[in-house]
Coordinates of C-alpha atoms in Angstrom, one line a residue:
M1 CA -2.9 -86.3 -12.7
G2 CA -4.9 -83.0 -14.0
I3 CA -4.8 -79.5 -12.0
E4 CA -8.1 -80.3 -10.5
A5 CA -7.0 -83.4 -9.1
W6 CA -3.7 -81.8 -7.6
I7 CA -6.2 -79.1 -6.0
T8 CA -8.2 -82.1 -4.6
V9 CA -4.9 -83.9 -3.2
S10 CA -3.6 -80.6 -1.6
V11 CA -7.1 -79.8 -0.1
V12 CA -7.5 -83.4 1.2
G13 CA -3.7 -83.0 2.6
L14 CA -4.7 -79.5 4.1
L15 CA -7.6 -81.5 6.0
V16 CA -5.5 -84.2 7.0
A17 CA -3.0 -81.6 8.6
A18 CA -5.8 -79.8 10.4
L19 CA -7.4 -82.7 11.8
I20 CA -4.0 -84.2 13.3
S21 CA -3.4 -80.9 14.8
G22 CA -6.3 -81.1 16.8
R23 CA -6.8 -77.5 16.7
I24 CA -9.9 -77.2 14.4
G25 CA -13.1 -79.4 15.0
T26 CA -13.6 -82.2 12.8
D27 CA -16.8 -80.9 11.3
T28 CA -15.3 -77.1 10.8
A29 CA -12.3 -78.9 9.0
V30 CA -14.5 -81.2 6.8
L31 CA -16.6 -78.1 5.9
G32 CA -13.8 -75.9 5.6
A33 CA -12.3 -78.3 3.1
L34 CA -15.6 -78.7 1.2
T35 CA -15.8 -75.2 0.8
L36 CA -12.7 -75.1 -0.9
L37 CA -13.3 -77.5 -3.4
M38 CA -16.5 -75.5 -4.2
A39 CA -14.5 -72.2 -4.6
F40 CA -11.8 -73.5 -7.0
G41 CA -14.7 -75.1 -9.0
V42 CA -13.0 -78.6 -8.6
V43 CA -16.5 -80.1 -7.7
T44 CA -20.2 -78.4 -8.5
P45 CA -22.2 -77.3 -5.5
E46 CA -24.8 -80.1 -6.3
R47 CA -22.4 -82.7 -6.1
A48 CA -20.5 -81.6 -3.1
L49 CA -23.6 -80.5 -0.9
G50 CA -25.6 -83.7 -2.0
G51 CA -24.2 -85.4 1.2
F52 CA -26.6 -83.5 2.8
A53 CA -29.4 -85.3 1.7
D54 CA -27.8 -88.8 1.4
T55 CA -30.0 -91.6 3.0
S56 CA -27.0 -92.5 5.2
V57 CA -27.1 -89.3 6.7
L58 CA -30.6 -89.2 7.4
M59 CA -30.8 -92.7 8.7
I60 CA -27.7 -91.9 11.2
A61 CA -29.8 -89.1 12.3
A62 CA -32.9 -91.1 13.0
L63 CA -30.7 -93.7 14.9
F64 CA -29.9 -90.8 17.2
V65 CA -33.6 -90.6 18.3
V66 CA -34.0 -94.4 18.7
A67 CA -30.9 -94.3 21.1
S68 CA -32.6 -91.2 22.9
G69 CA -35.7 -93.0 23.5
L70 CA -33.7 -96.1 24.8
T71 CA -31.9 -93.9 27.2
E72 CA -34.7 -91.5 28.4
T73 CA -36.7 -94.8 29.4
G74 CA -33.7 -96.5 31.2
A75 CA -33.9 -99.5 29.0
M76 CA -30.5 -99.7 28.3
E77 CA -29.6 -99.2 32.1
Q78 CA -31.9 -102.2 33.1
I79 CA -30.3 -104.5 30.3
A80 CA -26.8 -103.6 31.6
A81 CA -27.5 -104.2 35.2
K82 CA -29.1 -107.4 34.3
V83 CA -26.3 -108.8 32.0
L84 CA -23.5 -107.5 34.1
G85 CA -24.7 -109.4 37.2
R86 CA -22.2 -109.6 40.0
P87 CA -18.9 -110.8 39.0
R88 CA -16.3 -112.1 41.3
G89 CA -13.1 -111.2 39.9
E90 CA -11.3 -109.1 37.4
R91 CA -11.5 -111.7 34.4
S92 CA -15.3 -112.4 35.3
A93 CA -16.2 -108.5 35.1
Q94 CA -14.2 -108.2 32.0
L95 CA -16.2 -111.2 30.2
R96 CA -19.4 -110.1 31.6
L97 CA -18.6 -106.7 30.6
M98 CA -17.4 -107.0 26.9
L99 CA -19.7 -109.7 25.5
P100 CA -23.0 -107.8 26.5
V101 CA -21.7 -104.2 25.6
A102 CA -20.8 -105.8 22.2
A103 CA -23.9 -107.5 21.6
M104 CA -25.9 -103.9 22.7
S105 CA -23.4 -102.0 20.2
A106 CA -24.2 -104.1 17.2
F107 CA -28.0 -102.6 17.4
M108 CA -27.4 -99.4 19.1
N109 CA -25.2 -96.2 18.9
N110 CA -21.7 -97.1 20.8
T111 CA -21.6 -93.6 22.5
P112 CA -24.4 -93.7 24.9
I113 CA -23.6 -97.3 26.0
V114 CA -20.3 -96.2 27.0
A115 CA -21.8 -93.3 28.6
M116 CA -24.2 -95.4 30.4
Y117 CA -21.6 -97.9 31.4
L118 CA -19.0 -95.7 32.8
P119 CA -20.5 -95.2 36.3
I120 CA -21.5 -98.8 36.3
V121 CA -17.7 -99.9 35.4
R122 CA -16.4 -97.6 38.1
S123 CA -18.8 -99.1 40.7
Y124 CA -17.7 -102.7 39.9
A125 CA -14.3 -101.8 40.0
R126 CA -14.6 -100.4 43.6
K127 CA -16.6 -103.7 44.7
L128 CA -13.9 -105.8 43.4
G129 CA -10.8 -103.9 44.3
V130 CA -9.2 -103.7 41.1
S131 CA -8.1 -100.8 38.9
P132 CA -10.8 -99.2 36.8
S133 CA -8.1 -98.8 34.3
R134 CA -8.4 -102.7 33.6
L135 CA -12.1 -102.3 32.9
Y136 CA -12.5 -99.0 31.1
M137 CA -10.7 -100.0 27.8
P138 CA -12.2 -103.3 27.6
L139 CA -15.4 -101.3 27.7
A140 CA -14.7 -99.0 24.8
F141 CA -13.1 -102.0 22.8
A142 CA -15.9 -104.2 23.1
A143 CA -18.5 -101.4 22.0
I144 CA -16.2 -101.0 18.8
L145 CA -16.1 -104.6 18.1
G146 CA -19.8 -104.8 18.5
G147 CA -20.2 -101.8 16.2
S148 CA -18.4 -104.0 13.4
C149 CA -21.2 -106.7 13.4
T150 CA -24.2 -104.9 11.9
L151 CA -24.9 -102.3 9.6
I152 CA -26.2 -100.0 12.2
G153 CA -23.7 -101.0 14.7
T154 CA -21.8 -97.7 13.9
S155 CA -22.8 -94.8 11.6
T156 CA -19.6 -95.3 9.4
N157 CA -21.1 -98.6 8.1
I158 CA -24.2 -96.8 7.0
A159 CA -22.5 -94.2 5.0
V160 CA -20.2 -97.0 3.6
M161 CA -23.1 -99.3 2.3
G162 CA -25.2 -96.3 1.1
L163 CA -22.1 -95.5 -1.2
W164 CA -21.7 -98.9 -2.4
L165 CA -25.2 -99.1 -3.2
K166 CA -25.0 -95.8 -5.4
E167 CA -21.6 -97.2 -6.9
A168 CA -23.2 -100.9 -7.7
E169 CA -26.2 -98.9 -9.6
S170 CA -23.9 -96.9 -11.5
I171 CA -21.6 -99.8 -12.6
G172 CA -24.2 -102.4 -12.9
A173 CA -23.3 -104.8 -10.3
A174 CA -25.8 -106.8 -8.5
L175 CA -27.2 -105.0 -5.2
P176 CA -26.9 -106.9 -2.1
S177 CA -29.8 -107.9 -0.4
P178 CA -31.3 -106.4 3.0
V179 CA -30.1 -109.2 5.0
T180 CA -26.7 -109.2 3.2
Q181 CA -26.5 -105.4 3.9
F182 CA -27.0 -105.5 7.5
W183 CA -25.0 -108.4 8.4
A184 CA -22.2 -108.4 5.8
V185 CA -19.7 -106.9 8.1
A186 CA -20.2 -109.4 10.6
V187 CA -18.3 -111.7 8.7
V188 CA -15.4 -109.8 10.4
G189 CA -16.9 -108.1 13.2
L190 CA -18.5 -111.5 15.0
P191 CA -15.1 -113.4 15.2
A192 CA -13.1 -110.4 16.0
T193 CA -15.4 -109.9 19.0
L194 CA -14.9 -113.5 20.2
L195 CA -11.1 -113.4 19.7
G196 CA -10.8 -109.9 21.1
T197 CA -12.5 -111.0 24.4
A198 CA -10.3 -114.0 24.4
V199 CA -7.2 -111.5 24.1
V200 CA -8.3 -109.6 26.9
L201 CA -9.3 -112.5 29.2
I202 CA -5.8 -114.2 28.7
F203 CA -3.5 -111.3 28.2
G204 CA -5.1 -108.6 29.8
R205 CA -2.8 -108.2 33.1
A206 CA 0.0 -108.0 30.8
L207 CA -1.3 -105.5 28.0
L208 CA -3.7 -103.6 30.4
P209 CA -2.2 -100.9 32.7
A210 CA -3.3 -100.0 36.0
R211 CA -3.1 -96.6 36.0
I212 CA -5.6 -95.8 38.9
A213 CA -5.7 -97.4 42.2
P214 CA -9.2 -98.8 43.3
D215 CA -9.6 -96.4 46.2
E216 CA -8.8 -93.2 43.9
A217 CA -11.7 -94.0 41.1
G218 CA -14.4 -92.1 43.1
A219 CA -14.9 -88.2 43.6
E220 CA -15.5 -86.9 46.9
G221 CA -17.9 -84.2 47.4
R222 CA -20.4 -82.7 50.0
A223 CA -23.0 -85.6 51.6
Y224 CA -26.4 -85.3 51.0
S225 CA -29.1 -86.8 53.3
T226 CA -31.9 -88.0 51.6
A227 CA -34.4 -90.9 51.6
A228 CA -36.1 -93.4 49.4
V229 CA -39.5 -95.4 49.6
V230 CA -39.3 -98.9 48.3
E231 CA -42.5 -99.1 45.9
P232 CA -45.0 -102.1 47.1
G233 CA -45.1 -104.5 44.7
G234 CA -42.4 -102.9 42.9
P235 CA -39.0 -104.7 41.5
V236 CA -37.2 -104.1 44.8
D237 CA -40.1 -105.4 47.1
G238 CA -39.3 -108.6 48.7
K239 CA -35.4 -108.3 47.6
T240 CA -32.2 -108.3 50.1
I241 CA -30.2 -105.0 50.0
E242 CA -27.8 -107.0 47.9
Q243 CA -29.9 -108.4 45.6
A244 CA -31.6 -104.9 44.8
G245 CA -28.2 -103.3 43.9
L246 CA -28.1 -101.1 47.0
R247 CA -24.9 -102.3 48.9
R248 CA -21.7 -100.8 48.5
L249 CA -23.0 -98.0 46.2
P250 CA -20.4 -95.4 44.8
G251 CA -20.9 -92.5 46.7
L252 CA -23.7 -93.4 48.4
F253 CA -24.2 -95.0 51.7
L254 CA -27.3 -96.7 53.2
Y255 CA -27.2 -96.1 56.9
G256 CA -30.6 -97.0 58.0
I257 CA -34.2 -98.4 57.3
E258 CA -37.5 -96.8 58.9
R259 CA -40.3 -99.6 58.7
A260 CA -43.8 -99.5 59.9
G261 CA -44.4 -102.0 62.7
D262 CA -47.5 -103.1 64.7
A263 CA -46.3 -100.9 67.6
G264 CA -45.3 -98.2 65.3
P265 CA -42.2 -97.3 63.1
E266 CA -39.2 -99.0 63.8
R267 CA -35.5 -97.9 62.8
L268 CA -33.1 -100.6 61.6
N269 CA -29.7 -99.3 62.0
A270 CA -26.4 -100.9 60.5
V271 CA -28.4 -102.9 57.9
G272 CA -26.5 -106.0 56.4
P273 CA -26.7 -106.9 52.8
E274 CA -29.2 -110.0 53.7
Q275 CA -31.9 -107.6 55.2
V276 CA -35.0 -108.2 53.3
L277 CA -36.8 -105.0 51.8
R278 CA -40.6 -104.5 52.3
G279 CA -42.9 -102.2 50.2
N280 CA -43.2 -98.7 52.0
D281 CA -39.6 -99.0 53.5
R282 CA -38.0 -95.7 53.9
L283 CA -34.4 -96.0 53.0
L284 CA -32.0 -93.5 54.6
F285 CA -29.0 -92.8 52.5
S286 CA -26.1 -90.1 52.7
G287 CA -24.2 -89.3 49.4
V288 CA -23.0 -87.1 46.7
V289 CA -25.2 -85.4 44.4
D290 CA -24.7 -87.4 41.2
S291 CA -25.2 -90.7 43.1
V292 CA -28.5 -89.3 44.6
V293 CA -29.7 -88.1 41.4
D294 CA -28.8 -91.9 40.2
L295 CA -30.6 -93.3 43.2
L296 CA -33.9 -91.6 42.4
K297 CA -33.8 -93.1 38.9
Q298 CA -33.6 -96.4 40.0
R299 CA -37.0 -98.6 39.4
G300 CA -38.7 -99.7 42.5
L301 CA -37.6 -96.3 44.7
N302 CA -39.9 -93.3 45.0
P303 CA -38.4 -89.8 46.4
D304 CA -39.3 -89.4 49.9
D305 CA -42.5 -86.9 50.2
A306 CA -43.2 -88.4 46.7
D307 CA -46.5 -87.1 46.8
Q308 CA -44.9 -83.5 47.0
V309 CA -43.1 -84.2 43.7
Q310 CA -46.5 -85.3 42.1
K311 CA -48.3 -82.2 43.2
L312 CA -45.6 -80.4 41.2
G313 CA -47.8 -80.9 38.1
L314 CA -44.8 -81.1 35.8
P315 CA -44.5 -84.0 33.1
D316 CA -41.5 -86.0 33.2
G317 CA -39.7 -84.1 30.0
A318 CA -40.1 -80.7 31.9
R319 CA -39.2 -81.7 35.0
R320 CA -35.2 -81.0 36.4
V321 CA -33.1 -81.4 39.4
V322 CA -31.3 -78.4 40.7
E323 CA -28.9 -77.3 43.6
A324 CA -29.8 -74.2 45.6
V325 CA -28.1 -72.4 48.7
V326 CA -30.3 -71.1 51.1
S327 CA -29.5 -67.4 51.9
P328 CA -28.9 -65.9 55.5
R329 CA -31.4 -63.4 54.5
S330 CA -34.0 -65.7 53.3
P331 CA -37.3 -65.5 55.2
L332 CA -37.3 -69.4 55.3
I333 CA -34.7 -69.5 57.9
K334 CA -36.0 -71.1 61.4
R335 CA -39.0 -72.6 59.4
T336 CA -39.8 -75.8 58.7
V337 CA -40.0 -77.1 55.3
R338 CA -43.7 -77.9 55.6
E339 CA -44.3 -74.4 57.4
S340 CA -42.8 -72.5 54.6
N341 CA -45.2 -74.0 52.1
F342 CA -42.0 -74.5 50.0
R343 CA -43.6 -76.6 47.4
A344 CA -46.3 -74.2 46.6
R345 CA -44.0 -71.0 47.1
F346 CA -41.4 -72.2 44.7
N347 CA -43.0 -74.8 42.7
A348 CA -40.3 -77.5 43.7
A349 CA -39.9 -80.3 45.8
I350 CA -36.9 -80.8 48.0
L351 CA -35.2 -84.2 47.3
A352 CA -32.3 -84.1 50.0
I353 CA -30.5 -81.5 51.9
H354 CA -26.7 -81.1 52.8
R355 CA -26.1 -79.3 56.1
G356 CA -22.3 -79.5 56.6
G357 CA -21.7 -83.3 56.7
Q358 CA -24.8 -84.1 59.1
R359 CA -27.1 -86.6 58.7
L360 CA -30.6 -84.9 59.1
E361 CA -33.1 -87.2 60.8
G362 CA -36.8 -87.2 60.2
R363 CA -38.8 -86.5 57.4
I364 CA -38.0 -83.7 54.9
G365 CA -41.0 -81.7 55.6
D366 CA -40.3 -81.7 59.5
I367 CA -36.5 -80.1 58.6
V368 CA -36.0 -76.5 60.1
F369 CA -34.2 -74.3 57.3
Q370 CA -30.9 -73.0 58.4
P371 CA -28.5 -70.6 56.9
G372 CA -26.2 -72.4 54.1
D373 CA -28.3 -75.2 53.8
T374 CA -27.9 -76.8 50.3
L375 CA -31.2 -78.1 48.8
L376 CA -31.6 -80.8 46.0
L377 CA -34.8 -79.6 44.3
A378 CA -37.0 -81.4 41.8
T379 CA -38.5 -78.6 39.8
H380 CA -39.2 -76.9 36.3
H381 CA -36.1 -76.3 34.0
D382 CA -36.5 -72.3 34.3
F383 CA -35.9 -72.6 38.0
P384 CA -32.2 -71.5 37.9
K385 CA -33.1 -68.5 35.6
A386 CA -36.1 -67.5 37.7
H387 CA -34.5 -67.3 41.1
R388 CA -30.9 -66.5 40.2
N389 CA -31.2 -63.5 41.8
S390 CA -33.7 -64.4 44.5
N391 CA -32.9 -63.4 48.2
H392 CA -34.0 -66.8 49.2
F393 CA -31.0 -68.5 47.7
L394 CA -27.3 -67.6 47.4
L395 CA -26.7 -70.1 44.3
V396 CA -28.6 -72.0 41.9
S397 CA -27.5 -74.5 39.3
G398 CA -28.9 -77.0 37.2
I399 CA -27.7 -80.9 37.5
E400 CA -26.8 -82.3 34.3
G401 CA -28.4 -85.5 33.2
S402 CA -31.1 -85.1 35.9
R403 CA -34.3 -85.4 34.0
P404 CA -36.6 -88.3 35.3
V405 CA -36.3 -91.8 33.7
R406 CA -39.5 -93.1 31.9
H407 CA -39.2 -96.6 33.3
R408 CA -42.7 -97.5 32.9
K409 CA -42.1 -97.0 28.5
A410 CA -38.6 -99.2 28.8
W411 CA -40.7 -102.1 27.4
L412 CA -42.1 -99.9 24.5
A413 CA -38.5 -98.5 23.8
V414 CA -37.2 -102.2 23.4
A415 CA -40.1 -103.2 21.3
I416 CA -39.6 -100.4 19.0
M417 CA -35.9 -101.1 18.9
G418 CA -37.0 -104.8 18.1
L419 CA -39.2 -103.5 15.4
L420 CA -36.1 -101.7 13.8
V421 CA -34.1 -104.9 13.6
T422 CA -37.2 -106.8 12.4
L423 CA -37.6 -104.3 9.5
F424 CA -33.7 -104.3 8.6
T425 CA -33.2 -107.8 8.8
I426 CA -36.5 -109.7 7.9
P427 CA -37.7 -109.8 4.1
L428 CA -41.1 -108.9 4.9
G429 CA -41.7 -108.6 1.2
S430 CA -41.0 -112.2 0.4
I431 CA -42.9 -113.3 3.3
A432 CA -46.1 -111.3 2.1
A433 CA -45.5 -112.6 -1.2
S434 CA -45.6 -116.3 0.2
I435 CA -49.1 -115.4 2.4
N436 CA -50.5 -113.7 -0.9
Q437 CA -49.7 -116.9 -3.1
T438 CA -51.0 -119.2 -0.1
T439 CA -54.4 -117.2 0.7
G440 CA -55.0 -115.4 -2.1
W441 CA -54.6 -111.9 -0.1
A442 CA -53.0 -108.6 -1.8
L443 CA -50.5 -107.8 1.0
P444 CA -48.0 -105.3 -0.3
T445 CA -44.8 -107.0 -1.5
G446 CA -42.3 -103.8 -2.0
R447 CA -39.4 -103.6 0.4
I448 CA -39.5 -100.9 3.0
P449 CA -36.5 -98.7 2.6
T450 CA -34.3 -99.1 5.5
V451 CA -34.1 -95.0 5.7
V452 CA -38.2 -95.0 6.1
A453 CA -37.8 -98.1 8.6
A454 CA -35.2 -96.0 10.5
W455 CA -37.5 -92.8 10.9
V456 CA -40.5 -94.7 11.3
C457 CA -38.9 -96.2 14.4
A458 CA -37.7 -92.9 15.3
M459 CA -41.2 -91.0 15.3
L460 CA -42.5 -93.9 17.3
M461 CA -40.1 -93.3 20.1
V462 CA -41.3 -89.6 20.0
F463 CA -45.3 -90.2 19.4
T464 CA -45.4 -92.9 22.2
R465 CA -43.4 -90.5 24.9
C466 CA -40.5 -92.8 25.0
T467 CA -38.6 -89.7 24.2
T468 CA -39.7 -86.0 23.6
G469 CA -39.2 -83.8 21.0
T470 CA -36.6 -81.5 22.9
A471 CA -34.6 -85.1 24.1
A472 CA -34.7 -86.3 20.5
R473 CA -33.2 -82.9 19.1
N474 CA -30.6 -82.8 21.7
S475 CA -29.7 -86.3 21.2
M476 CA -28.5 -85.4 17.5
S477 CA -24.8 -85.3 17.3
W478 CA -24.5 -82.6 14.6
D479 CA -20.9 -82.6 14.1
I480 CA -21.1 -86.4 13.2
L481 CA -23.7 -85.7 10.8
L482 CA -21.8 -82.5 9.2
V483 CA -18.6 -84.7 9.0
I484 CA -20.3 -87.5 7.0
A485 CA -22.1 -85.5 5.0
G486 CA -19.1 -82.9 4.0
A487 CA -16.7 -85.9 3.5
I488 CA -19.4 -87.6 1.0
G489 CA -18.8 -84.3 -1.1
I490 CA -15.2 -84.6 -0.7
G491 CA -15.2 -88.4 -1.6
R492 CA -17.1 -87.3 -4.8
A493 CA -14.4 -84.9 -5.5
M494 CA -11.6 -87.4 -5.4
D495 CA -13.6 -89.8 -7.7
D496 CA -14.7 -87.1 -10.1
T497 CA -11.3 -85.5 -10.5
G498 CA -9.3 -88.8 -10.7
A499 CA -7.5 -88.4 -7.6
A500 CA -8.7 -91.5 -6.0
R501 CA -7.5 -93.2 -9.0
A502 CA -4.1 -91.6 -8.7
I503 CA -3.8 -92.7 -4.7
A504 CA -5.2 -96.3 -5.6
D505 CA -2.5 -96.7 -8.0
A506 CA 0.3 -95.8 -5.9
F507 CA -1.1 -98.0 -3.2
F508 CA -1.6 -101.0 -5.8
A509 CA 2.1 -100.3 -7.1
V510 CA 3.5 -101.2 -3.6
A511 CA 0.9 -104.1 -2.7
G512 CA -0.8 -105.3 -5.8
G513 CA 1.8 -107.8 -6.5
L514 CA 1.1 -109.4 -3.0
G515 CA -2.1 -111.3 -4.2
P516 CA -5.8 -110.1 -3.6
R517 CA -5.8 -111.7 0.0
A518 CA -2.7 -109.8 1.0
L519 CA -4.0 -106.8 -0.6
L520 CA -7.3 -106.9 1.4
F521 CA -4.9 -107.2 4.5
A522 CA -2.6 -104.3 3.7
F523 CA -5.8 -102.6 2.8
A524 CA -7.3 -103.2 6.2
L525 CA -4.3 -101.8 7.9
L526 CA -4.0 -98.7 5.8
T527 CA -7.5 -98.1 6.8
M528 CA -6.8 -98.3 10.3
V529 CA -3.9 -96.2 10.2
I530 CA -5.7 -93.2 8.4
S531 CA -8.7 -93.7 10.5
Q532 CA -6.4 -92.6 13.4
L533 CA -5.4 -89.3 11.5
V534 CA -8.8 -88.4 10.3
T535 CA -11.4 -90.0 12.2
N536 CA -13.0 -93.1 11.0
K537 CA -16.1 -91.6 9.6
A538 CA -13.8 -89.3 7.4
A539 CA -11.2 -92.2 6.5
A540 CA -14.5 -94.0 5.4
V541 CA -15.9 -91.9 3.0
L542 CA -12.3 -90.4 1.6
L543 CA -11.3 -94.1 1.1
F544 CA -14.3 -95.5 -0.6
P545 CA -13.3 -94.3 -4.3
I546 CA -9.9 -95.7 -3.5
A547 CA -11.4 -99.1 -2.5
I548 CA -13.4 -99.5 -5.8
V549 CA -10.5 -98.6 -7.7
V550 CA -8.0 -101.1 -6.2
A551 CA -10.3 -103.9 -6.7
Q552 CA -10.8 -103.1 -10.4
D553 CA -6.9 -103.0 -10.9
A554 CA -6.9 -106.2 -8.9
G555 CA -9.6 -107.6 -11.2
C556 CA -11.5 -108.6 -8.0
D557 CA -15.2 -108.0 -7.1
P558 CA -15.3 -104.6 -5.1
F559 CA -17.7 -105.7 -2.5
P560 CA -15.5 -107.8 -0.4
F561 CA -13.2 -104.5 -0.5
V562 CA -16.3 -102.7 0.6
V563 CA -16.8 -105.0 3.5
T564 CA -13.2 -104.7 4.5
L565 CA -13.4 -101.1 4.6
M566 CA -16.6 -101.1 6.8
A567 CA -14.8 -103.5 9.2
A568 CA -11.2 -101.8 9.3
T569 CA -13.0 -98.0 9.9
A570 CA -15.3 -99.6 12.6
C571 CA -12.5 -101.0 14.5
S572 CA -10.4 -98.4 15.6
F573 CA -8.1 -99.0 18.7
L574 CA -4.6 -97.5 18.0
T575 CA -5.0 -94.4 19.9
P576 CA -7.5 -92.5 22.3
L577 CA -8.2 -90.3 18.9
G578 CA -9.2 -93.1 16.8
F579 CA -12.7 -93.5 18.0
V580 CA -14.9 -91.3 20.2
V581 CA -15.6 -93.9 22.8
N582 CA -11.8 -94.2 23.4
L583 CA -11.8 -90.7 24.1
M584 CA -14.4 -91.4 26.6
V585 CA -12.5 -93.6 28.9
Y586 CA -8.9 -91.8 28.0
G587 CA -9.4 -89.5 31.3
P588 CA -11.6 -91.8 33.5
G589 CA -9.0 -94.6 32.9
G590 CA -5.9 -92.1 33.6
Y591 CA -4.5 -93.8 30.4
R592 CA -1.3 -92.6 28.6
F593 CA -1.7 -91.9 25.0
T594 CA 0.8 -95.1 24.2
D595 CA -1.4 -97.4 26.5
Y596 CA -4.0 -98.4 23.2
L597 CA -1.2 -99.6 21.2
R598 CA -0.3 -102.3 23.8
L599 CA -3.9 -103.7 23.2
G600 CA -4.6 -102.0 20.0
I601 CA -2.1 -103.7 17.9
P602 CA -3.2 -107.2 18.4
L603 CA -6.5 -106.7 18.2
S604 CA -5.9 -104.5 14.7
L605 CA -3.7 -107.5 13.4
I606 CA -6.8 -110.0 14.3
V607 CA -9.3 -107.6 12.5
A608 CA -6.8 -107.5 9.4
A609 CA -6.2 -110.8 9.2
L610 CA -10.0 -111.8 9.2
C611 CA -10.5 -109.2 6.4
A612 CA -8.0 -111.6 4.3
V613 CA -9.2 -114.8 5.5
A614 CA -13.0 -114.5 6.5
V615 CA -14.2 -111.9 4.0
P616 CA -12.8 -113.8 0.7
A617 CA -14.6 -117.1 2.3
V618 CA -17.9 -115.5 2.3
F619 CA -17.9 -113.1 -0.5
P620 CA -15.5 -114.2 -3.3
L621 CA -12.9 -112.3 -4.7
E622 CA -13.3 -113.7 -8.1
A623 CA -14.1 -110.7 -11.0
V624 CA -17.6 -109.8 -11.2
S625 CA -19.5 -111.0 -14.3
P626 CA -18.2 -110.0 -17.8
S627 CA -21.9 -108.2 -18.2
V628 CA -20.8 -105.7 -15.8
E629 CA -18.7 -103.2 -17.0
L630 CA -16.1 -101.5 -14.6
S631 CA -14.5 -98.2 -15.2
P632 CA -11.4 -99.1 -17.0
T633 CA -7.9 -98.6 -15.7
P634 CA -5.9 -95.6 -17.3

């Protein structure tokens, strides 16, 4: 290797060491390494920074916006509630959990899916009386497996496919069709999902630890008194409490119903699960703040005194929920909510009140303020700043994730997601050409670039108000985008300096004599191990040039190695550091670092075996056509 190759290898080694140490953020480490390579003159700024304008990075950014629309409208939560149903045991819960999560993750970013499912899994663990540790890891692994089924299942797949399209053009190889690009990785991902689910169902009790007892899964907190009104003709009207999903709510207790009767309002206490709800029923709850906020997001239930919320005149995107503690010096003391003209004075509507654990009866407008009352308010996002020093309140703080859900636009968000999948998978140009031939029309037959399709759907999410511009910007995981863009530049440096060739030669010297299929198996395992050290996204981009060189040295078509790289980096099970969703369940599940190996090793071996068997069966390993010239092996 030349001096530039040695510098590149040294910088990459420092990058790996920094990432393993965990003391430096992934984006900071990658950008630092890229800066060093430019400073040493190993790679030009144009080559190094070209990744920031790469189509794969731009497509990933668009997918974050699409995911924001699905989250803001509650579409993901509605789908989750329907597909999970009401399992009757641990294995039933695992099955109902893993397959739908995998299916959703195949077409959506898996991070918001796991975030959405965390409270749902906690709730079902309580209802079933099982440790949530038995469900959290299957949740994360199902999201990972689902992400290995399509091109858009994970941003890593998009990055690798983008690199291959550029490499194929440079070496004169045939470009895969849009359908092949979208579904190629499913050759491994789909059977891996089915086999992985089977492993969990059959061996889960032996491989999954029970680190948290069922009764320790929930957090205790101050109990708010609140009420919700059943929307007439809504999705809850006419259903039983059990069917409406209002029984045994985590952190929330339904202790009564107020219902209009012929002889006046009647009060139903100690209501059972078979009690049928009617429109305009007033449901009385006591619960912790997060549960109250979640309750008020549920379709078919409106806040008590909903007219006060509507009179705020705030659009959904500008409304927030905040907590405020009434000061002993406040003029509000000993006055009712209605007498104090609270909404007009503060431009805020009271959703719930906490008073020393008491259950407050009556409508919110009739409650008399007392010192120390904690109010849960629907108001504008500037309320905490405006009233931080007010003599009315001792403490004001915002509630994270309290923005109202745009339920009425859920169907529209799902339709836009369906449009995205259609534009990615269906050859519209061929269909248009057939129509033109039959009818004589002149429909455009050009293929819509995938990055354009992604941004069209992202902008539709914003323009149709499925999400706001602010929410769309906040949904961007800038660290992920920076890592991928920076890693593309580092990968180019490895390729330009010959460092990738040297690493590939060392790997081929060890595994090259095993045969092409065994080479795929070994390369898959190597990729999975490196993914634990430098994150799967960085590993994918760094290993791409090595995959191409290894394929050339073996006299094979590079595309099966590209598919193997996509599948192996997408399936990262061995440690909590291997994938962000692994970290998301690490704390809530009470797991130890080594717990991931117990289930992760069998799943990793399954994926590697499928790379060696299924990939060559669909994408032959035979060398490409002689008319295609690959760069010679030195």
